[in-house]
Amino acid sequence: MNGSKEKLNRELLDASKRLSTQTVLFHQNVAAYLGLNITDHKCLDLVLGKGQVTAGQLAELTKLTTGAITSVLNRLEEAGYIRRVKDPADRRVVLVEPVYENLRPLHDVFGPLGEAMSELHARYRPEELRIILDYVDRACQVLVRQAELLERKSERQVPNK
């Protein structure tokens, strides 16, 4: 019995790797469809998720430099997907927000994806979907912890000079 659990675990790890790769490749294609690079696309996704964010917050979330984030925001603004606005509570702060009326291309991509995923979900009973959801949530938590560990290791490494 233990051998079959180990085999199932290996198969699940392999399937997770394939899913991860397909997710990255899908988002690369989404970025190209939107006329963006993958970093710009995922930064736009973060802005959409937050509704409003400062450039500094976006830099912190992505671990990109503030200079790199400025370039990302310039490209997203030029494409018409975001705008910069003054924070009404503190006019010194600039907020980044989506320009929802210009996001039709996202709906063109993610609408059909949502429909296809709903069809996939329909194959499962609600209790199975709860288990899948639990797994995905826990897998995300594992990835967050592993990313934090890598970040700490990277900070401790001193480049060879």
PDB file of C-alpha atoms in Angstrom:
ATOM      1  CA  MET A   1       0.000   0.000   0.000  1.00  0.00           C
ATOM      2  CA  ASN A   2       2.851   2.386   0.848  1.00  0.00           C
ATOM      3  CA  GLY A   3       4.349   1.918  -2.632  1.00  0.00           C
ATOM      4  CA  SER A   4       1.100   2.946  -4.275  1.00  0.00           C
ATOM      5  CA  LYS A   5       0.919   6.091  -2.118  1.00  0.00           C
ATOM      6  CA  GLU A   6       4.496   6.970  -3.099  1.00  0.00           C
ATOM      7  CA  LYS A   7       3.625   6.381  -6.769  1.00  0.00           C
ATOM      8  CA  LEU A   8       0.520   8.550  -6.442  1.00  0.00           C
ATOM      9  CA  ASN A   9       2.582  11.265  -4.748  1.00  0.00           C
ATOM     10  CA  ARG A  10       5.138  11.212  -7.613  1.00  0.00           C
ATOM     11  CA  GLU A  11       2.320  11.376 -10.167  1.00  0.00           C
ATOM     12  CA  LEU A  12       0.757  14.314  -8.324  1.00  0.00           C
ATOM     13  CA  LEU A  13       4.092  16.139  -8.201  1.00  0.00           C
ATOM     14  CA  ASP A  14       4.576  15.507 -11.936  1.00  0.00           C
ATOM     15  CA  ALA A  15       1.031  16.707 -12.687  1.00  0.00           C
ATOM     16  CA  SER A  16       1.634  19.814 -10.553  1.00  0.00           C
ATOM     17  CA  LYS A  17       4.803  20.597 -12.521  1.00  0.00           C
ATOM     18  CA  ARG A  18       2.916  20.212 -15.804  1.00  0.00           C
ATOM     19  CA  LEU A  19       0.114  22.453 -14.522  1.00  0.00           C
ATOM     20  CA  SER A  20       2.630  25.066 -13.406  1.00  0.00           C
ATOM     21  CA  THR A  21       4.370  25.035 -16.783  1.00  0.00           C
ATOM     22  CA  GLN A  22       1.090  25.213 -18.700  1.00  0.00           C
ATOM     23  CA  THR A  23      -0.035  28.098 -16.493  1.00  0.00           C
ATOM     24  CA  VAL A  24       3.147  30.050 -17.238  1.00  0.00           C
ATOM     25  CA  LEU A  25       2.865  29.320 -20.974  1.00  0.00           C
ATOM     26  CA  PHE A  26      -0.812  30.306 -20.987  1.00  0.00           C
ATOM     27  CA  HIS A  27      -0.045  33.613 -19.285  1.00  0.00           C
ATOM     28  CA  GLN A  28       2.828  34.218 -21.704  1.00  0.00           C
ATOM     29  CA  ASN A  29       0.289  33.885 -24.520  1.00  0.00           C
ATOM     30  CA  VAL A  30      -2.155  36.170 -22.690  1.00  0.00           C
ATOM     31  CA  ALA A  31       0.586  38.769 -22.319  1.00  0.00           C
ATOM     32  CA  ALA A  32       1.407  38.565 -26.028  1.00  0.00           C
ATOM     33  CA  TYR A  33      -2.303  38.867 -26.897  1.00  0.00           C
ATOM     34  CA  LEU A  34      -2.496  42.008 -24.755  1.00  0.00           C
ATOM     35  CA  GLY A  35       0.676  43.435 -26.298  1.00  0.00           C
ATOM     36  CA  LEU A  36       2.536  43.123 -22.997  1.00  0.00           C
ATOM     37  CA  ASN A  37       5.383  41.115 -21.572  1.00  0.00           C
ATOM     38  CA  ILE A  38       4.671  38.555 -18.864  1.00  0.00           C
ATOM     39  CA  THR A  39       5.838  40.810 -16.016  1.00  0.00           C
ATOM     40  CA  ASP A  40       3.570  43.647 -17.161  1.00  0.00           C
ATOM     41  CA  HIS A  41       0.642  41.227 -17.493  1.00  0.00           C
ATOM     42  CA  LYS A  42       1.073  39.828 -13.979  1.00  0.00           C
ATOM     43  CA  CYS A  43       1.529  43.338 -12.532  1.00  0.00           C
ATOM     44  CA  LEU A  44      -1.746  44.299 -14.214  1.00  0.00           C
ATOM     45  CA  ASP A  45      -3.286  41.229 -12.576  1.00  0.00           C
ATOM     46  CA  LEU A  46      -2.054  42.446  -9.180  1.00  0.00           C
ATOM     47  CA  VAL A  47      -3.486  45.922  -9.794  1.00  0.00           C
ATOM     48  CA  LEU A  48      -6.824  44.355 -10.774  1.00  0.00           C
ATOM     49  CA  GLY A  49      -6.775  42.224  -7.633  1.00  0.00           C
ATOM     50  CA  LYS A  50      -6.112  45.213  -5.382  1.00  0.00           C
ATOM     51  CA  GLY A  51      -8.261  47.772  -7.214  1.00  0.00           C
ATOM     52  CA  GLN A  52      -5.800  50.502  -6.289  1.00  0.00           C
ATOM     53  CA  VAL A  53      -2.157  50.208  -5.341  1.00  0.00           C
ATOM     54  CA  THR A  54       0.866  52.467  -5.066  1.00  0.00           C
ATOM     55  CA  ALA A  55       3.971  51.837  -7.141  1.00  0.00           C
ATOM     56  CA  GLY A  56       5.829  51.078  -3.906  1.00  0.00           C
ATOM     57  CA  GLN A  57       3.275  48.471  -2.886  1.00  0.00           C
ATOM     58  CA  LEU A  58       3.521  46.882  -6.314  1.00  0.00           C
ATOM     59  CA  ALA A  59       7.322  46.825  -6.042  1.00  0.00           C
ATOM     60  CA  GLU A  60       7.032  45.143  -2.656  1.00  0.00           C
ATOM     61  CA  LEU A  61       4.546  42.549  -3.928  1.00  0.00           C
ATOM     62  CA  THR A  62       6.629  41.676  -6.987  1.00  0.00           C
ATOM     63  CA  LYS A  63      10.099  42.126  -5.472  1.00  0.00           C
ATOM     64  CA  LEU A  64      10.957  44.343  -8.454  1.00  0.00           C
ATOM     65  CA  THR A  65      12.867  47.581  -8.015  1.00  0.00           C
ATOM     66  CA  THR A  66      10.896  50.815  -7.957  1.00  0.00           C
ATOM     67  CA  GLY A  67      12.639  51.762 -11.206  1.00  0.00           C
ATOM     68  CA  ALA A  68      11.481  48.539 -12.863  1.00  0.00           C
ATOM     69  CA  ILE A  69       7.935  49.090 -11.551  1.00  0.00           C
ATOM     70  CA  THR A  70       7.946  52.605 -12.978  1.00  0.00           C
ATOM     71  CA  SER A  71       8.801  51.140 -16.394  1.00  0.00           C
ATOM     72  CA  VAL A  72       6.049  48.513 -16.030  1.00  0.00           C
ATOM     73  CA  LEU A  73       3.508  51.181 -15.086  1.00  0.00           C
ATOM     74  CA  ASN A  74       4.605  53.402 -17.985  1.00  0.00           C
ATOM     75  CA  ARG A  75       3.972  50.530 -20.418  1.00  0.00           C
ATOM     76  CA  LEU A  76       0.622  49.612 -18.821  1.00  0.00           C
ATOM     77  CA  GLU A  77      -0.470  53.247 -18.870  1.00  0.00           C
ATOM     78  CA  GLU A  78       0.626  53.667 -22.490  1.00  0.00           C
ATOM     79  CA  ALA A  79      -1.392  50.543 -23.385  1.00  0.00           C
ATOM     80  CA  GLY A  80      -4.402  52.125 -21.647  1.00  0.00           C
ATOM     81  CA  TYR A  81      -4.847  49.414 -19.005  1.00  0.00           C
ATOM     82  CA  ILE A  82      -4.048  51.546 -15.936  1.00  0.00           C
ATOM     83  CA  ARG A  83      -3.978  55.177 -14.895  1.00  0.00           C
ATOM     84  CA  ARG A  84      -2.186  57.038 -12.147  1.00  0.00           C
ATOM     85  CA  VAL A  85      -4.313  59.197  -9.856  1.00  0.00           C
ATOM     86  CA  LYS A  86      -3.563  61.322  -6.801  1.00  0.00           C
ATOM     87  CA  ASP A  87      -4.704  59.836  -3.504  1.00  0.00           C
ATOM     88  CA  PRO A  88      -7.543  62.108  -2.317  1.00  0.00           C
ATOM     89  CA  ALA A  89      -6.444  61.560   1.296  1.00  0.00           C
ATOM     90  CA  ASP A  90      -2.804  62.483   0.595  1.00  0.00           C
ATOM     91  CA  ARG A  91      -2.113  64.356  -2.643  1.00  0.00           C
ATOM     92  CA  ARG A  92       1.587  63.401  -2.441  1.00  0.00           C
ATOM     93  CA  VAL A  93       0.684  59.734  -2.975  1.00  0.00           C
ATOM     94  CA  VAL A  94       0.051  58.430  -6.474  1.00  0.00           C
ATOM     95  CA  LEU A  95      -2.289  55.485  -6.819  1.00  0.00           C
ATOM     96  CA  VAL A  96      -2.419  53.098  -9.735  1.00  0.00           C
ATOM     97  CA  GLU A  97      -5.850  51.855 -10.779  1.00  0.00           C
ATOM     98  CA  PRO A  98      -7.241  49.825 -13.673  1.00  0.00           C
ATOM     99  CA  VAL A  99      -9.014  51.499 -16.569  1.00  0.00           C
ATOM    100  CA  TYR A 100     -11.888  49.026 -16.630  1.00  0.00           C
ATOM    101  CA  GLU A 101     -13.380  50.268 -19.888  1.00  0.00           C
ATOM    102  CA  ASN A 102     -10.139  49.316 -21.682  1.00  0.00           C
ATOM    103  CA  LEU A 103      -9.963  45.780 -20.308  1.00  0.00           C
ATOM    104  CA  ARG A 104     -12.181  44.095 -22.921  1.00  0.00           C
ATOM    105  CA  PRO A 105      -9.212  42.062 -24.221  1.00  0.00           C
ATOM    106  CA  LEU A 106      -8.952  40.463 -20.768  1.00  0.00           C
ATOM    107  CA  HIS A 107     -12.615  39.480 -20.916  1.00  0.00           C
ATOM    108  CA  ASP A 108     -12.034  38.047 -24.396  1.00  0.00           C
ATOM    109  CA  VAL A 109      -9.362  35.745 -22.955  1.00  0.00           C
ATOM    110  CA  PHE A 110     -10.617  34.933 -19.477  1.00  0.00           C
ATOM    111  CA  GLY A 111     -14.313  34.613 -20.355  1.00  0.00           C
ATOM    112  CA  PRO A 112     -13.753  31.474 -22.450  1.00  0.00           C
ATOM    113  CA  LEU A 113     -11.231  30.174 -19.910  1.00  0.00           C
ATOM    114  CA  GLY A 114     -13.802  30.589 -17.129  1.00  0.00           C
ATOM    115  CA  GLU A 115     -16.387  28.735 -19.194  1.00  0.00           C
ATOM    116  CA  ALA A 116     -13.958  25.892 -19.939  1.00  0.00           C
ATOM    117  CA  MET A 117     -12.993  25.634 -16.278  1.00  0.00           C
ATOM    118  CA  SER A 118     -16.669  25.610 -15.241  1.00  0.00           C
ATOM    119  CA  GLU A 119     -17.206  22.696 -17.621  1.00  0.00           C
ATOM    120  CA  LEU A 120     -14.287  20.910 -15.997  1.00  0.00           C
ATOM    121  CA  HIS A 121     -15.644  21.620 -12.501  1.00  0.00           C
ATOM    122  CA  ALA A 122     -19.028  20.199 -13.511  1.00  0.00           C
ATOM    123  CA  ARG A 123     -17.389  16.756 -13.718  1.00  0.00           C
ATOM    124  CA  TYR A 124     -16.904  16.736  -9.939  1.00  0.00           C
ATOM    125  CA  ARG A 125     -19.301  16.461  -7.027  1.00  0.00           C
ATOM    126  CA  PRO A 126     -19.388  19.416  -4.587  1.00  0.00           C
ATOM    127  CA  GLU A 127     -17.498  17.435  -1.921  1.00  0.00           C
ATOM    128  CA  GLU A 128     -14.764  16.634  -4.464  1.00  0.00           C
ATOM    129  CA  LEU A 129     -14.553  20.299  -5.451  1.00  0.00           C
ATOM    130  CA  ARG A 130     -14.131  21.217  -1.770  1.00  0.00           C
ATOM    131  CA  ILE A 131     -11.177  18.802  -1.553  1.00  0.00           C
ATOM    132  CA  ILE A 132      -9.657  20.233  -4.744  1.00  0.00           C
ATOM    133  CA  LEU A 133     -10.138  23.770  -3.422  1.00  0.00           C
ATOM    134  CA  ASP A 134      -8.523  22.804  -0.122  1.00  0.00           C
ATOM    135  CA  TYR A 135      -5.570  21.305  -1.984  1.00  0.00           C
ATOM    136  CA  VAL A 136      -5.114  24.369  -4.214  1.00  0.00           C
ATOM    137  CA  ASP A 137      -5.341  26.737  -1.218  1.00  0.00           C
ATOM    138  CA  ARG A 138      -2.794  24.691   0.719  1.00  0.00           C
ATOM    139  CA  ALA A 139      -0.508  24.381  -2.319  1.00  0.00           C
ATOM    140  CA  CYS A 140      -0.556  28.184  -2.634  1.00  0.00           C
ATOM    141  CA  GLN A 141       0.430  28.470   1.034  1.00  0.00           C
ATOM    142  CA  VAL A 142       3.317  26.046   0.451  1.00  0.00           C
ATOM    143  CA  LEU A 143       4.476  28.124  -2.528  1.00  0.00           C
ATOM    144  CA  VAL A 144       4.333  31.345  -0.486  1.00  0.00           C
ATOM    145  CA  ARG A 145       6.445  29.765   2.259  1.00  0.00           C
ATOM    146  CA  GLN A 146       8.935  28.323  -0.239  1.00  0.00           C
ATOM    147  CA  ALA A 147       9.241  31.695  -1.998  1.00  0.00           C
ATOM    148  CA  GLU A 148       9.920  33.352   1.362  1.00  0.00           C
ATOM    149  CA  LEU A 149      12.618  30.764   2.127  1.00  0.00           C
ATOM    150  CA  LEU A 150      14.257  31.373  -1.256  1.00  0.00           C
ATOM    151  CA  GLU A 151      14.122  35.112  -0.700  1.00  0.00           C
ATOM    152  CA  ARG A 152      15.862  34.762   2.671  1.00  0.00           C
ATOM    153  CA  LYS A 153      18.507  32.457   1.155  1.00  0.00           C
ATOM    154  CA  SER A 154      19.088  34.922  -1.691  1.00  0.00           C
ATOM    155  CA  GLU A 155      19.528  37.784   0.769  1.00  0.00           C
ATOM    156  CA  ARG A 156      22.218  35.796   2.647  1.00  0.00           C
ATOM    157  CA  GLN A 157      24.197  34.922  -0.462  1.00  0.00           C
ATOM    158  CA  VAL A 158      27.101  37.179  -1.229  1.00  0.00           C
ATOM    159  CA  PRO A 159      27.996  37.381  -4.925  1.00  0.00           C
ATOM    160  CA  ASN A 160      31.498  36.251  -5.909  1.00  0.00           C
ATOM    161  CA  LYS A 161      33.643  39.178  -6.923  1.00  0.00           C
TER     162      LYS A 161
END
